Amino acid sequence: MSERKGAIILLWIIAFGSIGLSGYMFVKNEVFSAPGDTDSGLTLMGLWDDLAKNKDYAPYTTDDSWLIEFNNNQFNNSNYVSVDNSNTRFKLLKEGYYKITLLLLLYDLDADAIYWVYLYRNSTVDHYFARVAISANPSSPFHQIESSLYVKSTGLDDFVIRCYCFGDTSFTIGTPQSFNQLSIEYNK
């Protein structure tokens, strides 16, 4: 009989420990976590849903070399991301790693051209989001880009996203804005 009491007491201790651990995890993950926190360790710092072609800043002033202007800001944590130059340039203010994700619908593409979407850091190519070479018989004048990359910020660097084409002089961003988005996440 005493062996059963010991086993029951042990089960009660395990049950109360599990309830306590579950309560701790709930409070830690649901009550004390910042908005945008994910299990991956990334926290959303900026989100823009409207991307446009911008030819206002030299040397990116032609129809085959221009900057992406990001508008319709859904969320921006100004402690981590600052935006200027008519929303074409951003600075990652805190030192560390950031994930930048670009969804971009390019429009009016030519079969004989090659298209590039670059991330520039301090006026120098740092990464590229995409290289698009269209086949001889394109099925559509549109091409969807979905690309993510990680950058290490020093907190001092300026970034822009440049679109460039070799062989075409007039491509642009597709107007259905539901296909265009820029997001910036910080890796804690």
PDB file of C-alpha atoms in Angstrom:
ATOM      1  CA  MET A   1       0.000   0.000   0.000  1.00  0.00           C
ATOM      2  CA  SER A   2       2.810   2.427   0.781  1.00  0.00           C
ATOM      3  CA  GLU A   3       4.380   1.765  -2.635  1.00  0.00           C
ATOM      4  CA  ARG A   4       1.182   3.007  -4.298  1.00  0.00           C
ATOM      5  CA  LYS A   5       1.144   6.139  -2.172  1.00  0.00           C
ATOM      6  CA  GLY A   6       4.742   6.832  -3.138  1.00  0.00           C
ATOM      7  CA  ALA A   7       3.965   6.363  -6.838  1.00  0.00           C
ATOM      8  CA  ILE A   8       0.900   8.614  -6.601  1.00  0.00           C
ATOM      9  CA  ILE A   9       2.891  11.312  -4.802  1.00  0.00           C
ATOM     10  CA  LEU A  10       5.612  11.077  -7.487  1.00  0.00           C
ATOM     11  CA  LEU A  11       2.966  11.422 -10.244  1.00  0.00           C
ATOM     12  CA  TRP A  12       1.504  14.481  -8.484  1.00  0.00           C
ATOM     13  CA  ILE A  13       4.947  16.078  -8.269  1.00  0.00           C
ATOM     14  CA  ILE A  14       5.538  15.451 -11.995  1.00  0.00           C
ATOM     15  CA  ALA A  15       2.069  16.805 -12.873  1.00  0.00           C
ATOM     16  CA  PHE A  16       2.535  20.015 -10.839  1.00  0.00           C
ATOM     17  CA  GLY A  17       6.027  20.453 -12.301  1.00  0.00           C
ATOM     18  CA  SER A  18       4.610  20.148 -15.827  1.00  0.00           C
ATOM     19  CA  ILE A  19       1.883  22.680 -15.084  1.00  0.00           C
ATOM     20  CA  GLY A  20       4.464  25.064 -13.662  1.00  0.00           C
ATOM     21  CA  LEU A  21       6.736  24.659 -16.694  1.00  0.00           C
ATOM     22  CA  SER A  22       3.806  25.184 -19.074  1.00  0.00           C
ATOM     23  CA  GLY A  23       2.796  28.330 -17.226  1.00  0.00           C
ATOM     24  CA  TYR A  24       6.364  29.630 -17.334  1.00  0.00           C
ATOM     25  CA  MET A  25       6.630  28.991 -21.107  1.00  0.00           C
ATOM     26  CA  PHE A  26       3.271  30.699 -21.721  1.00  0.00           C
ATOM     27  CA  VAL A  27       4.255  33.802 -19.772  1.00  0.00           C
ATOM     28  CA  LYS A  28       7.726  33.918 -21.338  1.00  0.00           C
ATOM     29  CA  ASN A  29       6.559  33.460 -24.953  1.00  0.00           C
ATOM     30  CA  GLU A  30       3.146  35.121 -24.969  1.00  0.00           C
ATOM     31  CA  VAL A  31       3.204  37.818 -22.307  1.00  0.00           C
ATOM     32  CA  PHE A  32       6.792  39.101 -22.236  1.00  0.00           C
ATOM     33  CA  SER A  33       7.774  38.710 -25.923  1.00  0.00           C
ATOM     34  CA  ALA A  34       7.995  41.789 -28.135  1.00  0.00           C
ATOM     35  CA  PRO A  35       5.621  42.200 -31.116  1.00  0.00           C
ATOM     36  CA  GLY A  36       7.006  40.471 -34.168  1.00  0.00           C
ATOM     37  CA  ASP A  37       9.134  37.959 -32.244  1.00  0.00           C
ATOM     38  CA  THR A  38       9.306  34.568 -33.888  1.00  0.00           C
ATOM     39  CA  ASP A  39      10.728  31.232 -32.854  1.00  0.00           C
ATOM     40  CA  SER A  40      13.508  31.710 -35.413  1.00  0.00           C
ATOM     41  CA  GLY A  41      15.040  34.557 -33.397  1.00  0.00           C
ATOM     42  CA  LEU A  42      14.063  37.133 -36.039  1.00  0.00           C
ATOM     43  CA  THR A  43      12.035  40.201 -35.110  1.00  0.00           C
ATOM     44  CA  LEU A  44      10.233  42.313 -37.710  1.00  0.00           C
ATOM     45  CA  MET A  45      11.687  45.848 -37.812  1.00  0.00           C
ATOM     46  CA  GLY A  46      10.247  47.227 -41.058  1.00  0.00           C
ATOM     47  CA  LEU A  47       7.561  46.335 -43.593  1.00  0.00           C
ATOM     48  CA  TRP A  48       6.594  48.191 -46.798  1.00  0.00           C
ATOM     49  CA  ASP A  49       3.840  47.053 -49.172  1.00  0.00           C
ATOM     50  CA  ASP A  50       4.174  49.521 -52.057  1.00  0.00           C
ATOM     51  CA  LEU A  51       7.319  49.535 -54.208  1.00  0.00           C
ATOM     52  CA  ALA A  52       7.942  51.964 -57.069  1.00  0.00           C
ATOM     53  CA  LYS A  53      10.578  52.951 -59.621  1.00  0.00           C
ATOM     54  CA  ASN A  54      12.597  56.029 -58.572  1.00  0.00           C
ATOM     55  CA  LYS A  55      14.937  57.854 -60.979  1.00  0.00           C
ATOM     56  CA  ASP A  56      15.559  60.959 -58.839  1.00  0.00           C
ATOM     57  CA  TYR A  57      19.066  60.225 -57.528  1.00  0.00           C
ATOM     58  CA  ALA A  58      22.199  60.181 -59.685  1.00  0.00           C
ATOM     59  CA  PRO A  59      23.649  57.994 -61.068  1.00  0.00           C
ATOM     60  CA  TYR A  60      20.444  55.900 -61.040  1.00  0.00           C
ATOM     61  CA  THR A  61      18.376  58.160 -63.301  1.00  0.00           C
ATOM     62  CA  THR A  62      17.688  56.120 -66.429  1.00  0.00           C
ATOM     63  CA  ASP A  63      15.046  53.611 -67.419  1.00  0.00           C
ATOM     64  CA  ASP A  64      17.629  50.807 -67.281  1.00  0.00           C
ATOM     65  CA  SER A  65      19.182  51.778 -63.909  1.00  0.00           C
ATOM     66  CA  TRP A  66      16.994  53.012 -61.058  1.00  0.00           C
ATOM     67  CA  LEU A  67      16.309  52.640 -57.337  1.00  0.00           C
ATOM     68  CA  ILE A  68      13.376  51.023 -55.602  1.00  0.00           C
ATOM     69  CA  GLU A  69      11.269  53.435 -53.594  1.00  0.00           C
ATOM     70  CA  PHE A  70       9.360  51.761 -50.773  1.00  0.00           C
ATOM     71  CA  ASN A  71       6.101  53.302 -49.552  1.00  0.00           C
ATOM     72  CA  ASN A  72       2.989  52.324 -47.610  1.00  0.00           C
ATOM     73  CA  ASN A  73       4.919  51.582 -44.447  1.00  0.00           C
ATOM     74  CA  GLN A  74       3.018  48.995 -42.410  1.00  0.00           C
ATOM     75  CA  PHE A  75       5.543  48.869 -39.586  1.00  0.00           C
ATOM     76  CA  ASN A  76       8.870  50.539 -38.850  1.00  0.00           C
ATOM     77  CA  ASN A  77      10.823  50.321 -35.604  1.00  0.00           C
ATOM     78  CA  SER A  78      12.794  53.576 -35.846  1.00  0.00           C
ATOM     79  CA  ASN A  79      15.284  52.316 -33.255  1.00  0.00           C
ATOM     80  CA  TYR A  80      16.515  49.786 -35.832  1.00  0.00           C
ATOM     81  CA  VAL A  81      15.679  51.186 -39.308  1.00  0.00           C
ATOM     82  CA  SER A  82      15.747  54.762 -40.600  1.00  0.00           C
ATOM     83  CA  VAL A  83      14.600  55.697 -44.099  1.00  0.00           C
ATOM     84  CA  ASP A  84      15.436  58.785 -46.198  1.00  0.00           C
ATOM     85  CA  ASN A  85      16.019  59.997 -49.782  1.00  0.00           C
ATOM     86  CA  SER A  86      12.315  59.775 -50.717  1.00  0.00           C
ATOM     87  CA  ASN A  87      12.180  56.276 -49.212  1.00  0.00           C
ATOM     88  CA  THR A  88      14.965  54.885 -51.413  1.00  0.00           C
ATOM     89  CA  ARG A  89      17.746  54.649 -48.821  1.00  0.00           C
ATOM     90  CA  PHE A  90      17.703  52.964 -45.430  1.00  0.00           C
ATOM     91  CA  LYS A  91      20.119  52.584 -42.563  1.00  0.00           C
ATOM     92  CA  LEU A  92      20.203  49.626 -40.177  1.00  0.00           C
ATOM     93  CA  LEU A  93      20.897  51.452 -36.916  1.00  0.00           C
ATOM     94  CA  LYS A  94      21.771  48.633 -34.519  1.00  0.00           C
ATOM     95  CA  GLU A  95      24.856  46.546 -35.047  1.00  0.00           C
ATOM     96  CA  GLY A  96      24.093  42.938 -35.886  1.00  0.00           C
ATOM     97  CA  TYR A  97      22.584  40.645 -38.500  1.00  0.00           C
ATOM     98  CA  TYR A  98      19.456  41.532 -40.464  1.00  0.00           C
ATOM     99  CA  LYS A  99      17.339  39.524 -42.881  1.00  0.00           C
ATOM    100  CA  ILE A 100      16.072  41.556 -45.833  1.00  0.00           C
ATOM    101  CA  THR A 101      13.294  39.997 -47.900  1.00  0.00           C
ATOM    102  CA  LEU A 102      12.197  41.408 -51.251  1.00  0.00           C
ATOM    103  CA  LEU A 103       9.099  40.420 -53.203  1.00  0.00           C
ATOM    104  CA  LEU A 104       9.184  42.287 -56.510  1.00  0.00           C
ATOM    105  CA  LEU A 105       7.106  42.015 -59.668  1.00  0.00           C
ATOM    106  CA  LEU A 106       9.132  43.247 -62.636  1.00  0.00           C
ATOM    107  CA  TYR A 107       7.150  44.317 -65.696  1.00  0.00           C
ATOM    108  CA  ASP A 108       7.769  44.925 -69.399  1.00  0.00           C
ATOM    109  CA  LEU A 109      10.720  42.556 -69.674  1.00  0.00           C
ATOM    110  CA  ASP A 110      12.492  41.947 -72.971  1.00  0.00           C
ATOM    111  CA  ALA A 111      13.593  38.461 -74.098  1.00  0.00           C
ATOM    112  CA  ASP A 112      17.049  39.686 -75.110  1.00  0.00           C
ATOM    113  CA  ALA A 113      17.914  41.396 -71.824  1.00  0.00           C
ATOM    114  CA  ILE A 114      19.390  40.399 -68.461  1.00  0.00           C
ATOM    115  CA  TYR A 115      17.987  42.018 -65.313  1.00  0.00           C
ATOM    116  CA  TRP A 116      19.666  42.437 -61.927  1.00  0.00           C
ATOM    117  CA  VAL A 117      18.351  43.519 -58.537  1.00  0.00           C
ATOM    118  CA  TYR A 118      21.229  44.568 -56.258  1.00  0.00           C
ATOM    119  CA  LEU A 119      21.583  45.601 -52.628  1.00  0.00           C
ATOM    120  CA  TYR A 120      24.113  48.414 -52.405  1.00  0.00           C
ATOM    121  CA  ARG A 121      25.967  49.289 -49.202  1.00  0.00           C
ATOM    122  CA  ASN A 122      27.555  52.757 -49.193  1.00  0.00           C
ATOM    123  CA  SER A 123      27.315  53.011 -53.021  1.00  0.00           C
ATOM    124  CA  THR A 124      28.975  49.608 -53.597  1.00  0.00           C
ATOM    125  CA  VAL A 125      27.357  46.297 -54.566  1.00  0.00           C
ATOM    126  CA  ASP A 126      27.006  44.225 -51.395  1.00  0.00           C
ATOM    127  CA  HIS A 127      24.643  41.411 -52.456  1.00  0.00           C
ATOM    128  CA  TYR A 128      22.203  40.734 -55.218  1.00  0.00           C
ATOM    129  CA  PHE A 129      18.617  39.659 -54.789  1.00  0.00           C
ATOM    130  CA  ALA A 130      18.137  38.269 -58.283  1.00  0.00           C
ATOM    131  CA  ARG A 131      19.482  37.848 -61.792  1.00  0.00           C
ATOM    132  CA  VAL A 132      16.793  37.330 -64.420  1.00  0.00           C
ATOM    133  CA  ALA A 133      17.495  36.177 -67.963  1.00  0.00           C
ATOM    134  CA  ILE A 134      14.312  35.785 -69.985  1.00  0.00           C
ATOM    135  CA  SER A 135      13.997  32.991 -72.561  1.00  0.00           C
ATOM    136  CA  ALA A 136      13.569  33.723 -76.262  1.00  0.00           C
ATOM    137  CA  ASN A 137       9.801  33.155 -76.021  1.00  0.00           C
ATOM    138  CA  PRO A 138       8.598  34.692 -72.749  1.00  0.00           C
ATOM    139  CA  SER A 139       5.105  33.631 -71.725  1.00  0.00           C
ATOM    140  CA  SER A 140       4.497  36.871 -69.848  1.00  0.00           C
ATOM    141  CA  PRO A 141       5.923  40.395 -69.618  1.00  0.00           C
ATOM    142  CA  PHE A 142       6.009  39.914 -65.807  1.00  0.00           C
ATOM    143  CA  HIS A 143       8.584  38.164 -63.622  1.00  0.00           C
ATOM    144  CA  GLN A 144       8.151  37.649 -59.865  1.00  0.00           C
ATOM    145  CA  ILE A 145      11.234  37.851 -57.644  1.00  0.00           C
ATOM    146  CA  GLU A 146      11.130  36.384 -54.140  1.00  0.00           C
ATOM    147  CA  SER A 147      14.495  36.653 -52.439  1.00  0.00           C
ATOM    148  CA  SER A 148      15.987  36.974 -48.949  1.00  0.00           C
ATOM    149  CA  LEU A 149      19.485  37.750 -47.809  1.00  0.00           C
ATOM    150  CA  TYR A 150      21.344  38.382 -44.572  1.00  0.00           C
ATOM    151  CA  VAL A 151      23.572  41.394 -43.972  1.00  0.00           C
ATOM    152  CA  LYS A 152      25.745  42.355 -41.033  1.00  0.00           C
ATOM    153  CA  SER A 153      25.224  45.976 -40.133  1.00  0.00           C
ATOM    154  CA  THR A 154      27.749  48.198 -38.429  1.00  0.00           C
ATOM    155  CA  GLY A 155      25.023  50.724 -37.647  1.00  0.00           C
ATOM    156  CA  LEU A 156      26.665  53.285 -39.965  1.00  0.00           C
ATOM    157  CA  ASP A 157      26.015  51.918 -43.465  1.00  0.00           C
ATOM    158  CA  ASP A 158      23.526  53.272 -46.007  1.00  0.00           C
ATOM    159  CA  PHE A 159      21.655  50.742 -48.173  1.00  0.00           C
ATOM    160  CA  VAL A 160      19.705  51.107 -51.430  1.00  0.00           C
ATOM    161  CA  ILE A 161      18.136  48.557 -53.754  1.00  0.00           C
ATOM    162  CA  ARG A 162      19.072  49.119 -57.383  1.00  0.00           C
ATOM    163  CA  CYS A 163      17.439  47.577 -60.439  1.00  0.00           C
ATOM    164  CA  TYR A 164      19.607  47.363 -63.534  1.00  0.00           C
ATOM    165  CA  CYS A 165      19.229  45.918 -66.996  1.00  0.00           C
ATOM    166  CA  PHE A 166      21.727  45.030 -69.681  1.00  0.00           C
ATOM    167  CA  GLY A 167      20.064  45.150 -73.091  1.00  0.00           C
ATOM    168  CA  ASP A 168      16.714  46.813 -72.339  1.00  0.00           C
ATOM    169  CA  THR A 169      15.930  50.445 -71.716  1.00  0.00           C
ATOM    170  CA  SER A 170      12.458  50.504 -70.211  1.00  0.00           C
ATOM    171  CA  PHE A 171      11.440  47.973 -67.594  1.00  0.00           C
ATOM    172  CA  THR A 172       9.559  48.838 -64.420  1.00  0.00           C
ATOM    173  CA  ILE A 173       7.783  47.470 -61.341  1.00  0.00           C
ATOM    174  CA  GLY A 174       4.422  45.802 -61.905  1.00  0.00           C
ATOM    175  CA  THR A 175       1.490  47.806 -60.591  1.00  0.00           C
ATOM    176  CA  PRO A 176      -0.449  45.068 -58.762  1.00  0.00           C
ATOM    177  CA  GLN A 177       1.127  46.008 -55.427  1.00  0.00           C
ATOM    178  CA  SER A 178      -0.014  42.771 -53.804  1.00  0.00           C
ATOM    179  CA  PHE A 179       3.077  41.198 -55.440  1.00  0.00           C
ATOM    180  CA  ASN A 180       5.562  43.759 -54.055  1.00  0.00           C
ATOM    181  CA  GLN A 181       6.902  43.940 -50.503  1.00  0.00           C
ATOM    182  CA  LEU A 182      10.070  44.745 -48.589  1.00  0.00           C
ATOM    183  CA  SER A 183      10.615  43.456 -45.053  1.00  0.00           C
ATOM    184  CA  ILE A 184      13.547  43.874 -42.672  1.00  0.00           C
ATOM    185  CA  GLU A 185      14.028  41.597 -39.671  1.00  0.00           C
ATOM    186  CA  TYR A 186      16.629  41.772 -36.917  1.00  0.00           C
ATOM    187  CA  ASN A 187      18.327  38.615 -35.687  1.00  0.00           C
ATOM    188  CA  LYS A 188      18.488  38.747 -31.874  1.00  0.00           C
TER     189      LYS A 188
END
